[in-house]
Amino acid sequence: MNVDDKLIDRLSNLSKLEFGTEEKERIKSDLVKMLDFVAALQEVDTDGVEPLIYVNPEVNVYRADEVTESLDQKEALKNAPDHDSFYFKVPKVVSGGE
Amino acid sequence: MTTYRSLQEIRKDLTAGSITLTQLVESYLSNIDASSDLNIFLEVFGEEALERAKEIEAKWQAGTAGRLAGAVIAIKDNICYAGHRVGASSKILEGFESLFTSTALQRLIDEDAIVIGRVNCDEFAMGGSNENSAYGNVKNPLDPEFVPGGSSGGSAAAVAADCCLISLGSDTGGSIRQPASFCGIVGAKPTYGRISRHGLIAFASSFDQIGPFAHSAEDAGLAMEIMSGQDHMDTTSSSVDVTPLSEAKLPKKLKIGFVKECLDSEAINSEVRDRHSALIEQLKSEGHEVEAVSLKELDYLVPTYYVLTTAEASSNLSRYDGIHYGHRSPEATDIESTYRKSRTEGFGPEVKRRIMLGTFVLNAGYYDAYYAKAQKVRRVIKEKTDAFFEKYDLLLSPTTPHTAFKFGAKSDDPIQMYLEDIFTVHANLSGNPAVSVPLFKHSNGLPFGTQIMAPVFKEAEMMQVAHNLMNTVALKG
């Protein structure tokens, strides 16, 4: 597996993370180590084995679809980094245009 | 104050009137104060705990107190408690206040447990030494030069340093059992789905479980029993009935399998191996049937675990976007930079490393070779484990290959740190319950535990065995 700048840039873009030049080298070498480590999995014979997705055998456990009080507006806004009385506030989303 | 080792002792003294709940809470508060250099507590709920003590005292007098009256508990910083801060020891959640209480904790509070504070852990429960917290390392109360283990290092240290009777941690790959082993106490992880994850900050959702730490197997078992059972807020919580501890059914002669590869592992310390070999002989001499079982997949457990948990983590942690809650970078100028800069500033290095690996294994082109492959290996391991438990009542192994290590000893190479989990990840991959039992003391002065893994939903029996073992072998030599 070739871990180059291009791959790191792609993954950091998908992860919404940024790495400085030095950090990038570090993450690159860590990723190489981690991928080497997990590469061993290829040695396990899994022919005809279905992936295990749900650990608990019970499936489709639903609760009744009832309307209940959950969070009121004040509570919902309580932990927001920026808000007014009614809304979450975010930096400008749309730019340009006349 | 007497140093209490079990809830039963406390309740006896409460009945005798030789201590009041207020005095009990005060003495824990003074222990917390005296051990502040260990950096265990992120926040102490002192006044509130004293008020609760008064309320419960009145109930005690009236004979209406719950099953946990007398239990003072601490909670890991990833368990929500309404009106209190919670942050997974991460800068990204600095100042965040819970809007609701986790189901597991609520059930303990309903039985009159008193919550004394929230404790430090590895950031987002990722780590094996408590060196990844944004709020600094937790030190091992038995020797502050050594790590307490992780990720629930603060929870283990809080019990070991007598800052509370019981604490809650979470276990994704050993995060309760490994620190329990390093701190010389009991730490248990239930069957996947036994305890609701509602209100537990998610790391890897198909692995995470809340569980207790305590000095005694009885207390850990009681707390686990009370937290257990279906919860409509967690669709993965199981509807299987909870067996009370008192109804544990154990055969007189147990069939025990010990994992040959664990004792043969190159990583294991010779004294840890020898003491376990002696334990096996002792169990045989008591009439139990003990046999070696082979788990030749041992070396694949940790890689499988890392592929799957990092994938789940990369997805779970995408919610931290700087919009609705959590850290928002002051440098954010538009939506993209809000995401990027907030996350980059908010997450620590280990969390970023795991998000990157998780993103990689889920990426188109690598998905089948890594993620789907690991899911298949997980099924192989689960089926093999199920087959073990058709033959055996228990699986025995050391909890950890060695005793606690010094700060910095494993921080340079992530793989060395990941291999800390070599004996513990098995139970998380297969979903079985497992407990670390503090049986041994190494000649280096530090404790180490034995791990008992049980068939799914056999927590009561597992804790009964832990209790029996502690009575017969505890800390000999």
Coordinates of C-alpha atoms in Angstrom, one line a residue:
Chain A
M1 CA 0.0 0.0 0.0
N2 CA 1.5 3.3 -1.1
V3 CA 0.8 6.0 1.4
D4 CA 1.7 9.3 -0.3
D5 CA 0.7 12.9 0.1
K6 CA -2.1 12.5 -2.3
L7 CA -3.7 9.8 -0.2
I8 CA -3.3 11.8 3.0
D9 CA -4.8 14.8 1.3
R10 CA -7.7 12.8 0.1
L11 CA -8.4 11.2 3.6
S12 CA -8.0 14.5 5.4
N13 CA -10.4 16.1 3.0
L14 CA -13.0 13.4 3.7
S15 CA -12.3 13.6 7.4
K16 CA -12.5 17.4 7.5
L17 CA -9.1 17.5 9.2
E18 CA -6.0 19.6 8.4
F19 CA -2.4 18.6 8.9
G20 CA 0.6 20.9 8.8
T21 CA 3.8 19.7 7.0
E22 CA 5.3 18.1 10.0
E23 CA 2.1 16.5 11.2
K24 CA 1.5 15.2 7.8
E25 CA 4.8 13.3 7.8
R26 CA 3.9 11.9 11.2
I27 CA 0.4 10.8 10.2
K28 CA 1.9 9.3 7.0
S29 CA 4.3 7.1 8.9
D30 CA 1.6 6.2 11.5
L31 CA -0.7 5.2 8.7
V32 CA 2.0 3.1 7.1
K33 CA 2.5 1.3 10.4
M34 CA -1.2 0.8 11.0
L35 CA -1.9 -0.5 7.5
D36 CA 1.1 -2.9 7.8
F37 CA -0.4 -4.1 11.0
V38 CA -3.9 -4.7 9.7
A39 CA -2.7 -6.2 6.4
A40 CA -2.3 -9.5 8.4
L41 CA -6.0 -10.0 8.1
Q42 CA -5.5 -11.1 4.5
E43 CA -4.0 -14.3 5.8
V44 CA -7.3 -15.4 7.4
D45 CA -9.4 -17.7 5.2
T46 CA -12.8 -16.1 5.0
D47 CA -14.1 -17.9 1.8
G48 CA -17.8 -18.2 2.0
V49 CA -18.0 -16.3 5.3
E50 CA -20.7 -13.5 5.5
P51 CA -19.6 -10.2 7.2
L52 CA -20.8 -9.9 10.8
I53 CA -22.6 -6.6 11.1
Y54 CA -25.0 -7.0 14.0
V55 CA -23.6 -8.5 17.2
N56 CA -27.0 -8.8 18.9
P57 CA -29.2 -11.3 17.2
E58 CA -32.4 -9.4 17.7
V59 CA -33.3 -7.4 14.6
N60 CA -35.6 -4.5 13.9
V61 CA -36.4 -3.6 17.4
Y62 CA -38.7 -0.6 17.2
R63 CA -40.4 1.5 19.7
A64 CA -43.8 3.0 19.2
D65 CA -43.8 6.0 17.0
E66 CA -45.3 8.4 19.6
V67 CA -44.9 12.1 19.7
T68 CA -43.2 13.0 23.0
E69 CA -41.6 16.1 24.4
S70 CA -37.8 15.8 23.7
L71 CA -35.8 19.0 23.7
D72 CA -37.3 22.5 23.8
Q73 CA -35.8 25.3 21.8
K74 CA -33.9 26.8 24.7
E75 CA -32.3 23.4 25.6
A76 CA -31.5 22.7 21.9
L77 CA -29.6 26.0 21.6
K78 CA -27.9 25.7 25.0
N79 CA -24.7 24.1 23.9
A80 CA -24.4 26.0 20.5
P81 CA -21.2 27.9 19.9
D82 CA -23.2 30.7 18.5
H83 CA -27.0 31.3 18.4
D84 CA -29.7 33.9 18.8
S85 CA -33.0 33.5 20.5
F86 CA -34.4 31.2 17.8
Y87 CA -31.6 29.9 15.6
F88 CA -28.1 28.4 15.4
K89 CA -25.8 30.9 13.9
V90 CA -23.1 29.8 11.4
P91 CA -20.5 31.6 9.4
K92 CA -21.6 32.7 5.9
V93 CA -22.6 29.7 3.8
V94 CA -23.3 31.3 0.4
S95 CA -20.8 33.5 -1.1
G96 CA -20.6 35.7 -4.2
G97 CA -23.5 36.5 -6.5
E98 CA -25.3 39.8 -7.2
Chain B
M1 CA -13.0 6.5 58.2
T2 CA -12.7 2.8 57.8
T3 CA -11.6 2.0 54.3
Y4 CA -14.7 0.3 52.9
R5 CA -14.2 -2.6 50.5
S6 CA -17.9 -3.5 49.9
L7 CA -21.4 -2.0 50.0
Q8 CA -22.4 -4.6 52.5
E9 CA -19.9 -3.2 55.0
I10 CA -21.1 0.3 54.5
R11 CA -24.8 -0.7 54.9
K12 CA -23.9 -2.7 58.1
D13 CA -22.3 0.4 59.5
L14 CA -25.2 2.6 58.4
T15 CA -27.6 0.3 60.2
A16 CA -25.4 0.2 63.3
G17 CA -25.3 4.0 63.2
S18 CA -21.5 4.0 63.3
I19 CA -21.4 6.2 60.2
T20 CA -23.9 8.5 58.4
L21 CA -24.2 8.9 54.7
T22 CA -23.0 12.5 55.1
Q23 CA -19.9 11.4 56.9
L24 CA -19.3 8.8 54.2
V25 CA -19.6 11.4 51.4
E26 CA -17.4 13.8 53.4
S27 CA -14.7 11.2 53.8
Y28 CA -14.7 10.3 50.1
L29 CA -14.5 14.1 49.3
S30 CA -11.5 14.4 51.6
N31 CA -9.8 11.4 49.8
I32 CA -10.5 13.1 46.5
D33 CA -8.9 16.2 47.8
A34 CA -5.9 14.3 49.2
S35 CA -5.3 12.5 45.9
S36 CA -5.8 15.6 43.6
D37 CA -2.2 15.2 42.2
L38 CA -3.3 11.9 40.6
N39 CA -5.5 14.0 38.3
I40 CA -8.4 11.6 38.5
F41 CA -11.4 13.9 38.8
L42 CA -12.4 16.5 36.1
E43 CA -15.2 17.7 38.3
V44 CA -16.4 17.0 41.8
F45 CA -20.1 17.3 42.6
G46 CA -19.4 17.9 46.3
E47 CA -22.3 20.0 47.5
E48 CA -24.8 18.1 45.4
A49 CA -23.5 14.7 46.7
L50 CA -23.9 16.0 50.3
E51 CA -27.4 17.1 49.6
R52 CA -28.2 13.7 48.1
A53 CA -26.7 12.1 51.2
K54 CA -29.2 13.9 53.4
E55 CA -32.1 12.9 51.2
I56 CA -31.1 9.3 51.2
E57 CA -30.4 9.3 54.9
A58 CA -34.0 10.3 55.5
K59 CA -35.1 7.4 53.2
W60 CA -32.8 5.1 55.1
Q61 CA -34.4 6.0 58.4
A62 CA -37.8 5.5 56.8
G63 CA -36.8 2.1 55.5
T64 CA -37.5 3.2 51.9
A65 CA -33.9 3.5 50.6
G66 CA -32.9 1.7 47.4
R67 CA -30.5 -1.2 46.8
L68 CA -27.6 1.1 46.2
A69 CA -28.1 3.4 49.2
G70 CA -24.6 3.8 50.6
A71 CA -22.9 3.5 47.2
V72 CA -20.9 6.6 46.2
I73 CA -20.0 6.4 42.6
A74 CA -17.9 8.3 40.0
I75 CA -18.6 8.4 36.3
K76 CA -16.3 8.3 33.3
D77 CA -16.4 11.6 31.3
N78 CA -18.3 10.0 28.4
I79 CA -21.5 9.2 30.4
C80 CA -24.2 11.8 30.2
Y81 CA -25.7 13.2 33.4
A82 CA -28.4 15.9 32.9
G83 CA -27.3 19.3 34.0
H84 CA -23.7 18.3 34.3
R85 CA -20.8 18.7 32.0
V86 CA -19.5 15.8 29.9
G87 CA -16.7 16.0 27.4
A88 CA -15.1 12.6 26.6
S89 CA -11.9 14.3 27.9
S90 CA -11.8 16.2 24.6
K91 CA -11.3 19.9 23.8
I92 CA -14.0 19.6 21.2
L93 CA -16.6 19.2 23.9
E94 CA -15.2 21.7 26.3
G95 CA -18.1 23.3 28.3
F96 CA -20.7 20.9 26.9
E97 CA -23.6 20.2 29.3
S98 CA -25.7 17.0 29.1
L99 CA -29.4 17.5 28.3
F100 CA -30.4 14.1 29.6
T101 CA -29.1 11.3 31.8
S102 CA -27.8 8.0 30.4
T103 CA -30.1 5.1 31.1
A104 CA -27.4 3.1 32.9
L105 CA -26.6 5.9 35.3
Q106 CA -30.3 6.8 35.8
R107 CA -31.0 3.2 37.0
L108 CA -28.2 3.5 39.6
I109 CA -29.5 6.9 40.8
D110 CA -33.0 5.4 41.0
E111 CA -31.6 2.9 43.5
D112 CA -30.1 5.8 45.5
A113 CA -26.5 5.7 44.4
I114 CA -24.8 9.1 45.0
V115 CA -22.7 10.5 42.1
I116 CA -19.6 12.2 43.5
G117 CA -18.0 13.4 40.3
R118 CA -16.9 12.8 36.7
V119 CA -13.5 11.4 36.0
N120 CA -10.7 11.7 33.4
C121 CA -10.3 9.2 30.6
D122 CA -8.5 8.9 27.2
E123 CA -10.0 11.2 24.7
F124 CA -13.2 9.6 23.3
A125 CA -12.1 6.4 25.1
M126 CA -9.3 5.9 22.7
G127 CA -6.2 4.6 24.5
G128 CA -4.7 2.1 26.8
S129 CA -2.9 4.4 29.3
N130 CA -4.9 7.5 29.9
E131 CA -2.1 9.5 28.2
N132 CA -4.5 10.8 25.5
S133 CA -6.7 13.0 27.6
A134 CA -6.9 16.7 26.8
Y135 CA -6.9 17.2 30.6
G136 CA -3.6 15.4 31.3
N137 CA -2.5 12.0 32.4
V138 CA -4.1 10.2 35.3
K139 CA -1.6 8.6 37.6
N140 CA -1.8 5.1 39.0
P141 CA -2.7 5.4 42.7
L142 CA -0.5 2.4 43.6
D143 CA 2.6 4.1 42.1
P144 CA 2.2 7.5 40.4
E145 CA 5.2 6.8 38.1
F146 CA 3.0 4.3 36.3
V147 CA -0.1 4.6 34.1
P148 CA -3.4 3.5 35.5
G149 CA -4.3 1.9 32.2
G150 CA -7.0 3.1 29.8
S151 CA -9.2 4.3 28.5
S152 CA -11.2 4.3 31.8
G153 CA -8.1 5.1 33.8
G154 CA -9.8 7.7 35.9
S155 CA -12.6 5.3 36.8
A156 CA -10.2 2.6 37.9
A157 CA -8.0 5.1 39.8
A158 CA -11.0 6.6 41.6
V159 CA -11.9 3.2 43.1
A160 CA -8.3 2.2 43.8
A161 CA -7.6 5.5 45.6
D162 CA -10.8 5.1 47.6
C163 CA -12.4 8.2 46.2
C164 CA -15.7 6.3 45.7
L165 CA -17.0 2.8 46.2
I166 CA -18.0 2.0 42.6
S167 CA -17.3 3.8 39.3
L168 CA -18.5 3.5 35.8
G169 CA -16.4 3.1 32.7
S170 CA -16.9 2.0 29.2
D171 CA -15.2 -0.9 27.4
T172 CA -14.7 -1.0 23.7
G173 CA -11.7 -3.2 23.5
G174 CA -10.6 -3.6 27.1
S175 CA -11.0 -0.1 28.5
I176 CA -12.5 -1.4 31.7
R177 CA -10.7 -4.7 32.2
Q178 CA -7.1 -3.5 31.5
P179 CA -7.1 -0.5 33.9
A180 CA -8.8 -2.8 36.5
S181 CA -5.9 -5.2 36.1
F182 CA -3.4 -2.3 36.4
C183 CA -5.0 -0.8 39.5
G184 CA -5.8 -4.1 41.3
I185 CA -9.6 -4.0 41.3
V186 CA -12.5 -5.7 39.7
G187 CA -13.7 -4.4 36.3
A188 CA -16.4 -5.9 34.2
K189 CA -17.8 -5.6 30.7
P190 CA -21.3 -7.1 30.1
T191 CA -22.6 -8.9 27.1
Y192 CA -23.0 -6.5 24.1
G193 CA -26.6 -5.2 24.4
R194 CA -27.0 -6.0 28.1
I195 CA -26.6 -2.4 29.3
S196 CA -28.2 0.4 27.3
R197 CA -25.7 2.7 25.5
H198 CA -28.2 5.6 25.6
G199 CA -26.2 8.6 26.9
L200 CA -22.8 7.0 26.4
I201 CA -20.8 9.2 24.0
A202 CA -20.2 6.8 21.0
F203 CA -16.8 5.6 20.0
A204 CA -17.5 2.3 18.2
S205 CA -21.1 1.4 18.5
S206 CA -21.0 -2.3 17.8
F207 CA -18.4 -2.7 20.5
D208 CA -19.0 -0.1 23.3
Q209 CA -20.5 -1.2 26.6
I210 CA -20.8 0.6 29.9
G211 CA -19.6 -1.4 32.9
P212 CA -18.6 -1.1 36.6
F213 CA -15.4 -1.0 38.6
A214 CA -15.4 -2.0 42.3
H215 CA -13.2 -3.6 45.0
S216 CA -15.5 -6.5 45.3
A217 CA -17.0 -8.8 42.6
E218 CA -20.3 -8.5 44.5
D219 CA -20.5 -4.7 44.2
A220 CA -19.5 -4.8 40.5
G221 CA -22.1 -7.5 39.9
L222 CA -24.8 -5.6 41.7
A223 CA -24.2 -2.4 39.8
M224 CA -24.1 -4.4 36.5
E225 CA -27.3 -6.2 37.4
I226 CA -29.1 -2.9 38.1
M227 CA -27.9 -1.2 34.9
S228 CA -28.9 -4.2 32.8
G229 CA -32.0 -4.7 30.8
Q230 CA -33.8 -3.5 27.7
D231 CA -34.1 0.2 27.1
H232 CA -36.3 1.6 24.3
M233 CA -33.8 4.4 23.7
D234 CA -31.2 1.9 22.5
T235 CA -32.4 -0.5 19.8
T236 CA -29.3 -2.7 20.3
S237 CA -30.2 -3.3 24.0
S238 CA -31.3 -6.9 24.5
S239 CA -34.7 -8.1 25.6
V240 CA -33.2 -11.2 27.3
D241 CA -34.3 -11.3 31.0
V242 CA -31.7 -10.2 33.5
T243 CA -30.5 -12.9 35.9
P244 CA -30.2 -11.5 39.4
L245 CA -26.8 -12.3 41.1
S246 CA -28.5 -14.3 43.7
E247 CA -29.9 -16.6 41.1
A248 CA -26.6 -17.5 39.5
K249 CA -26.5 -21.2 38.8
L250 CA -23.0 -22.7 38.8
P251 CA -22.2 -26.3 38.4
K252 CA -20.0 -27.6 41.3
K253 CA -17.3 -28.7 38.8
L254 CA -16.7 -26.1 36.2
K255 CA -15.5 -26.7 32.7
I256 CA -12.9 -24.1 32.0
G257 CA -11.0 -23.5 28.8
F258 CA -7.8 -21.5 28.9
V259 CA -6.5 -20.0 25.7
K260 CA -3.3 -21.7 25.0
E261 CA -2.0 -18.9 22.6
C262 CA -2.4 -16.3 25.4
L263 CA 0.0 -18.1 27.7
D264 CA 2.3 -19.0 24.8
S265 CA 2.3 -15.4 23.6
E266 CA 5.7 -13.8 23.2
A267 CA 4.3 -10.6 24.6
I268 CA 3.5 -12.1 28.0
N269 CA 5.6 -11.5 31.1
S270 CA 7.0 -14.7 32.6
E271 CA 5.6 -14.1 36.0
V272 CA 2.2 -13.4 34.6
R273 CA 2.4 -16.7 32.7
D274 CA 3.7 -18.7 35.7
R275 CA 1.0 -17.4 38.1
H276 CA -1.6 -18.3 35.6
S277 CA -0.2 -21.8 35.1
A278 CA -0.3 -22.2 38.9
L279 CA -3.9 -21.0 38.9
I280 CA -4.8 -23.6 36.4
E281 CA -3.3 -26.3 38.5
Q282 CA -5.1 -25.0 41.6
L283 CA -8.4 -25.1 39.7
K284 CA -7.8 -28.6 38.6
S285 CA -6.9 -29.7 42.2
E286 CA -10.2 -28.2 43.3
G287 CA -11.9 -30.7 40.9
H288 CA -12.6 -28.3 38.0
E289 CA -12.0 -29.5 34.5
V290 CA -9.5 -27.2 32.9
E291 CA -8.3 -27.7 29.3
A292 CA -6.2 -25.8 26.8
V293 CA -8.2 -24.5 23.9
S294 CA -6.6 -23.1 20.8
L295 CA -7.4 -19.7 19.4
K296 CA -5.0 -19.6 16.5
E297 CA -6.6 -16.3 15.4
L298 CA -5.2 -14.6 18.5
D299 CA -2.8 -12.5 16.4
Y300 CA -5.6 -11.3 14.2
L301 CA -7.9 -10.1 17.0
V302 CA -6.3 -6.7 17.4
P303 CA -6.0 -5.9 13.7
T304 CA -9.7 -6.9 13.2
Y305 CA -10.6 -4.7 16.1
Y306 CA -8.7 -1.7 14.8
V307 CA -10.2 -1.8 11.3
L308 CA -13.7 -2.1 12.6
T309 CA -13.5 0.4 15.5
T310 CA -11.7 3.1 13.6
A311 CA -14.3 2.8 10.8
E312 CA -17.1 3.1 13.3
A313 CA -15.3 6.0 15.1
S314 CA -14.7 7.9 11.9
S315 CA -18.4 7.8 11.3
N316 CA -19.5 8.5 14.9
L317 CA -17.2 11.4 15.2
S318 CA -18.4 13.1 12.1
R319 CA -21.1 14.7 14.2
Y320 CA -18.5 17.1 15.7
D321 CA -18.8 19.8 13.1
G322 CA -18.7 23.0 15.2
I323 CA -22.3 23.8 14.2
H324 CA -24.8 22.8 16.9
Y325 CA -22.5 22.2 19.8
G326 CA -18.9 21.7 20.7
H327 CA -15.9 23.7 19.8
R328 CA -16.1 26.2 16.9
S329 CA -12.8 27.6 15.7
P330 CA -12.5 31.4 15.9
E331 CA -10.8 31.2 12.5
A332 CA -13.9 29.8 10.8
T333 CA -15.0 32.1 8.0
D334 CA -17.3 29.8 6.0
I335 CA -18.9 26.4 6.3
E336 CA -15.9 24.4 5.1
S337 CA -13.5 26.1 7.4
T338 CA -16.0 25.7 10.3
Y339 CA -15.7 22.0 9.9
R340 CA -12.0 21.8 9.2
K341 CA -10.6 24.2 11.7
S342 CA -13.0 23.3 14.5
R343 CA -12.2 19.6 14.2
T344 CA -8.5 20.2 13.7
E345 CA -8.3 22.3 16.8
G346 CA -10.7 20.2 18.8
F347 CA -9.4 16.6 18.4
G348 CA -6.2 15.3 19.8
P349 CA -3.6 13.3 17.8
E350 CA -4.8 9.8 18.6
V351 CA -8.4 10.6 17.7
K352 CA -7.2 12.1 14.4
R353 CA -5.1 9.1 13.7
R354 CA -8.0 6.8 14.2
I355 CA -10.4 8.9 12.1
M356 CA -7.9 8.8 9.3
L357 CA -7.5 5.0 9.4
G358 CA -11.3 4.6 9.7
T359 CA -11.8 6.9 6.7
F360 CA -9.3 4.9 4.8
V361 CA -10.8 1.5 5.5
L362 CA -14.3 2.7 4.5
N363 CA -13.1 4.4 1.4
A364 CA -14.3 3.0 -1.9
G365 CA -11.5 0.9 -3.3
Y366 CA -10.3 -0.3 0.1
Y367 CA -13.6 -1.2 1.7
D368 CA -13.7 -4.8 0.6
A369 CA -10.1 -5.5 1.4
Y370 CA -10.2 -4.0 4.8
Y371 CA -13.6 -3.2 6.3
A372 CA -15.6 -6.1 4.8
K373 CA -12.7 -8.5 5.4
A374 CA -12.5 -7.5 9.1
Q375 CA -16.3 -8.1 9.4
K376 CA -15.8 -11.6 8.0
V377 CA -12.9 -12.3 10.4
R378 CA -15.2 -11.0 13.2
R379 CA -17.8 -13.7 12.2
V380 CA -15.1 -16.4 12.2
I381 CA -14.0 -15.3 15.7
K382 CA -17.6 -15.2 17.0
E383 CA -18.5 -18.6 15.6
K384 CA -15.4 -20.1 17.1
T385 CA -16.2 -18.4 20.5
D386 CA -19.7 -19.7 20.4
A387 CA -18.3 -23.2 19.8
F388 CA -16.0 -22.8 22.8
F389 CA -18.9 -22.0 25.0
E390 CA -20.8 -25.1 23.9
K391 CA -18.1 -27.1 25.6
Y392 CA -16.9 -24.8 28.4
D393 CA -18.6 -22.7 31.1
L394 CA -15.8 -20.1 31.1
L395 CA -12.7 -19.0 29.2
L396 CA -9.7 -18.1 31.3
S397 CA -6.7 -15.9 30.3
P398 CA -4.6 -13.2 31.9
T399 CA -6.3 -9.8 31.5
T400 CA -3.0 -8.1 30.3
P401 CA 0.3 -9.5 29.2
H402 CA 2.1 -7.5 32.0
T403 CA 1.6 -5.1 34.8
A404 CA 1.2 -1.3 34.4
F405 CA 4.0 0.5 32.5
K406 CA 5.6 3.9 33.0
F407 CA 4.4 7.0 31.3
G408 CA 5.7 7.4 27.8
A409 CA 6.8 3.8 27.5
K410 CA 4.5 3.0 24.6
S411 CA 3.5 6.4 23.3
D412 CA 6.0 6.5 20.3
D413 CA 4.5 3.6 18.4
P414 CA 0.7 3.4 18.1
I415 CA 1.0 -0.4 17.4
Q416 CA 2.7 -1.1 20.7
M417 CA -0.1 0.7 22.5
Y418 CA -2.7 -1.2 20.4
L419 CA -1.2 -4.5 21.4
E420 CA -2.1 -3.7 25.0
D421 CA -5.5 -5.0 24.1
I422 CA -4.4 -8.4 22.9
F423 CA -6.3 -10.5 25.5
T424 CA -9.2 -8.2 26.0
V425 CA -10.5 -7.4 22.5
H426 CA -11.8 -10.9 22.0
A427 CA -14.8 -10.3 24.2
N428 CA -15.7 -7.1 22.4
L429 CA -15.4 -8.8 19.0
S430 CA -17.6 -11.7 19.9
G431 CA -19.9 -9.7 22.2
N432 CA -19.3 -11.9 25.3
P433 CA -19.2 -10.6 28.9
A434 CA -15.8 -10.6 30.6
V435 CA -14.3 -9.5 33.9
S436 CA -10.9 -8.8 35.2
V437 CA -10.4 -10.3 38.7
P438 CA -7.6 -8.8 40.9
L439 CA -5.9 -12.1 41.9
F440 CA -2.1 -11.4 41.7
K441 CA 0.7 -9.2 42.8
H442 CA 3.9 -9.2 40.7
S443 CA 7.3 -9.2 42.4
N444 CA 7.6 -5.6 41.0
G445 CA 4.9 -4.6 43.5
L446 CA 2.2 -4.0 40.9
P447 CA -1.1 -6.0 40.6
F448 CA -2.3 -7.9 37.6
G449 CA -5.6 -9.6 36.9
T450 CA -7.1 -12.8 35.5
Q451 CA -9.8 -12.5 32.9
I452 CA -12.9 -14.6 32.9
M453 CA -15.0 -14.6 29.8
A454 CA -18.4 -16.2 29.9
P455 CA -21.2 -17.2 27.6
V456 CA -23.5 -14.3 26.5
F457 CA -25.9 -13.1 29.2
K458 CA -24.2 -15.2 31.9
E459 CA -23.0 -12.1 33.9
A460 CA -24.4 -13.4 37.2
E461 CA -22.5 -16.7 36.9
M462 CA -19.4 -14.9 35.8
M463 CA -19.4 -12.6 38.7
Q464 CA -20.1 -15.5 41.1
V465 CA -16.9 -17.2 39.8
A466 CA -15.0 -14.0 40.2
H467 CA -16.2 -13.7 43.7
N468 CA -15.2 -17.3 44.5
L469 CA -11.8 -16.9 42.9
M470 CA -11.1 -13.8 45.0
N471 CA -11.9 -15.8 48.1
T472 CA -9.6 -18.6 47.3
V473 CA -6.6 -17.2 45.4
A474 CA -6.6 -13.4 46.0
L475 CA -3.1 -11.9 46.1
K476 CA -1.4 -15.0 47.5
G477 CA 2.3 -14.3 47.5

